[in-house]
């Protein structure tokens, strides 16, 4: 009897915790990008990128523009790259490459621009400008420098 009571209690706790950890809706994730804690912003950016949620692009751009915390900014950049929608996202990623000195943020932004270019089979002017700027000004980070060499080969720049 005692074992069953413990088992029932454990199952109840399991269901309760599962309900608490239920997936947020897209709208909740988008809202979290502007009002959540840093860890919540990170998790929401990752989820929105994973789901390729185009409706999140404006808030992801806003998060990328206003946040210089590498973990958050790289998550926003990567999400934009996974969504792979050209236009405003490429401009925002270019601007982040120009304004940031952080190698992780620059690397993530370059990777996202490469993904957007590859998926859309078109090199936008803002993407080309970002690659050129990074090639001239961001080679101090060895990983960024190596990645720029790879980009130049892949896109034949």
PDB file of N, CA and C in Angstrom, residues 13 18 23 38 40 42 49 56-57 64 67 77-78 80 82 84 88 90 98 101 112 122 126 133-134 138 145 150:
ATOM      1  N   UNK A  13       3.304  14.072  -9.407  1.00  0.00           N
ATOM      2  CA  UNK A  13       4.360  15.092  -9.491  1.00  0.00           C
ATOM      3  C   UNK A  13       4.920  15.168 -10.900  1.00  0.00           C
ATOM      4  N   UNK A  18       5.372  18.183 -15.843  1.00  0.00           N
ATOM      5  CA  UNK A  18       5.243  18.171 -17.301  1.00  0.00           C
ATOM      6  C   UNK A  18       4.357  19.293 -17.784  1.00  0.00           C
ATOM      7  N   UNK A  23       5.445  23.328 -23.739  1.00  0.00           N
ATOM      8  CA  UNK A  23       5.980  24.255 -24.734  1.00  0.00           C
ATOM      9  C   UNK A  23       5.151  25.535 -24.789  1.00  0.00           C
ATOM     10  N   UNK A  38      17.215  36.879 -19.252  1.00  0.00           N
ATOM     11  CA  UNK A  38      18.176  36.519 -20.293  1.00  0.00           C
ATOM     12  C   UNK A  38      18.061  35.050 -20.681  1.00  0.00           C
ATOM     13  N   UNK A  40      15.422  33.156 -20.474  1.00  0.00           N
ATOM     14  CA  UNK A  40      14.164  32.982 -21.206  1.00  0.00           C
ATOM     15  C   UNK A  40      14.276  33.533 -22.628  1.00  0.00           C
ATOM     16  N   UNK A  42      17.012  33.710 -24.386  1.00  0.00           N
ATOM     17  CA  UNK A  42      17.840  32.736 -25.099  1.00  0.00           C
ATOM     18  C   UNK A  42      16.990  31.541 -25.547  1.00  0.00           C
ATOM     19  N   UNK A  49      13.898  30.038 -33.758  1.00  0.00           N
ATOM     20  CA  UNK A  49      14.766  29.672 -34.873  1.00  0.00           C
ATOM     21  C   UNK A  49      14.550  28.230 -35.299  1.00  0.00           C
ATOM     22  N   UNK A  56       8.487  36.032 -36.068  1.00  0.00           N
ATOM     23  CA  UNK A  56       9.369  36.470 -34.978  1.00  0.00           C
ATOM     24  C   UNK A  56      10.511  37.357 -35.460  1.00  0.00           C
ATOM     25  N   UNK A  57      10.684  37.504 -36.760  1.00  0.00           N
ATOM     26  CA  UNK A  57      11.830  38.246 -37.289  1.00  0.00           C
ATOM     27  C   UNK A  57      11.952  39.648 -36.701  1.00  0.00           C
ATOM     28  N   UNK A  64      18.557  41.371 -31.269  1.00  0.00           N
ATOM     29  CA  UNK A  64      19.934  41.419 -31.774  1.00  0.00           C
ATOM     30  C   UNK A  64      20.494  42.834 -31.677  1.00  0.00           C
ATOM     31  N   UNK A  67      20.911  43.992 -27.672  1.00  0.00           N
ATOM     32  CA  UNK A  67      21.558  43.140 -26.679  1.00  0.00           C
ATOM     33  C   UNK A  67      22.979  42.794 -27.108  1.00  0.00           C
ATOM     34  N   UNK A  77      21.010  35.958 -33.557  1.00  0.00           N
ATOM     35  CA  UNK A  77      21.618  35.879 -34.890  1.00  0.00           C
ATOM     36  C   UNK A  77      21.392  34.505 -35.514  1.00  0.00           C
ATOM     37  N   UNK A  78      21.619  33.463 -34.740  1.00  0.00           N
ATOM     38  CA  UNK A  78      21.445  32.105 -35.258  1.00  0.00           C
ATOM     39  C   UNK A  78      19.985  31.847 -35.622  1.00  0.00           C
ATOM     40  N   UNK A  80      17.825  34.031 -36.663  1.00  0.00           N
ATOM     41  CA  UNK A  80      17.578  34.712 -37.941  1.00  0.00           C
ATOM     42  C   UNK A  80      18.153  33.905 -39.100  1.00  0.00           C
ATOM     43  N   UNK A  82      18.549  30.627 -39.191  1.00  0.00           N
ATOM     44  CA  UNK A  82      17.742  29.418 -39.386  1.00  0.00           C
ATOM     45  C   UNK A  82      16.438  29.735 -40.108  1.00  0.00           C
ATOM     46  N   UNK A  84      16.121  32.145 -42.184  1.00  0.00           N
ATOM     47  CA  UNK A  84      16.670  32.336 -43.539  1.00  0.00           C
ATOM     48  C   UNK A  84      15.817  33.217 -44.443  1.00  0.00           C
ATOM     49  N   UNK A  88      15.323  42.486 -44.110  1.00  0.00           N
ATOM     50  CA  UNK A  88      15.626  43.159 -42.844  1.00  0.00           C
ATOM     51  C   UNK A  88      16.599  42.358 -41.979  1.00  0.00           C
ATOM     52  N   UNK A  90      19.067  40.399 -42.956  1.00  0.00           N
ATOM     53  CA  UNK A  90      20.443  40.533 -43.441  1.00  0.00           C
ATOM     54  C   UNK A  90      21.018  41.900 -43.101  1.00  0.00           C
ATOM     55  N   UNK A  98      29.220  45.021 -37.981  1.00  0.00           N
ATOM     56  CA  UNK A  98      29.916  46.312 -37.968  1.00  0.00           C
ATOM     57  C   UNK A  98      30.056  46.853 -36.550  1.00  0.00           C
ATOM     58  N   UNK A 101      32.371  43.935 -31.418  1.00  0.00           N
ATOM     59  CA  UNK A 101      33.776  43.522 -31.383  1.00  0.00           C
ATOM     60  C   UNK A 101      33.901  42.078 -30.898  1.00  0.00           C
ATOM     61  N   UNK A 112      25.006  33.056 -40.084  1.00  0.00           N
ATOM     62  CA  UNK A 112      23.600  33.271 -40.422  1.00  0.00           C
ATOM     63  C   UNK A 112      23.458  33.898 -41.802  1.00  0.00           C
ATOM     64  N   UNK A 122      20.973  33.636 -53.391  1.00  0.00           N
ATOM     65  CA  UNK A 122      21.185  35.011 -53.837  1.00  0.00           C
ATOM     66  C   UNK A 122      22.016  35.750 -52.799  1.00  0.00           C
ATOM     67  N   UNK A 126      23.624  43.889 -48.908  1.00  0.00           N
ATOM     68  CA  UNK A 126      23.985  44.076 -47.498  1.00  0.00           C
ATOM     69  C   UNK A 126      24.834  42.912 -46.983  1.00  0.00           C
ATOM     70  N   UNK A 133      33.264  44.032 -45.008  1.00  0.00           N
ATOM     71  CA  UNK A 133      33.646  44.729 -43.781  1.00  0.00           C
ATOM     72  C   UNK A 133      34.375  43.777 -42.837  1.00  0.00           C
ATOM     73  N   UNK A 134      33.803  42.606 -42.648  1.00  0.00           N
ATOM     74  CA  UNK A 134      34.416  41.628 -41.743  1.00  0.00           C
ATOM     75  C   UNK A 134      35.788  41.206 -42.251  1.00  0.00           C
ATOM     76  N   UNK A 138      37.616  42.439 -39.170  1.00  0.00           N
ATOM     77  CA  UNK A 138      37.310  41.480 -38.105  1.00  0.00           C
ATOM     78  C   UNK A 138      38.165  40.216 -38.158  1.00  0.00           C
ATOM     79  N   UNK A 145      38.446  34.680 -38.892  1.00  0.00           N
ATOM     80  CA  UNK A 145      39.318  34.723 -40.073  1.00  0.00           C
ATOM     81  C   UNK A 145      39.203  33.429 -40.885  1.00  0.00           C
ATOM     82  N   UNK A 150      36.565  30.441 -45.599  1.00  0.00           N
ATOM     83  CA  UNK A 150      35.610  29.441 -46.064  1.00  0.00           C
ATOM     84  C   UNK A 150      34.472  30.099 -46.851  1.00  0.00           C
TER      85      UNK A 150
END
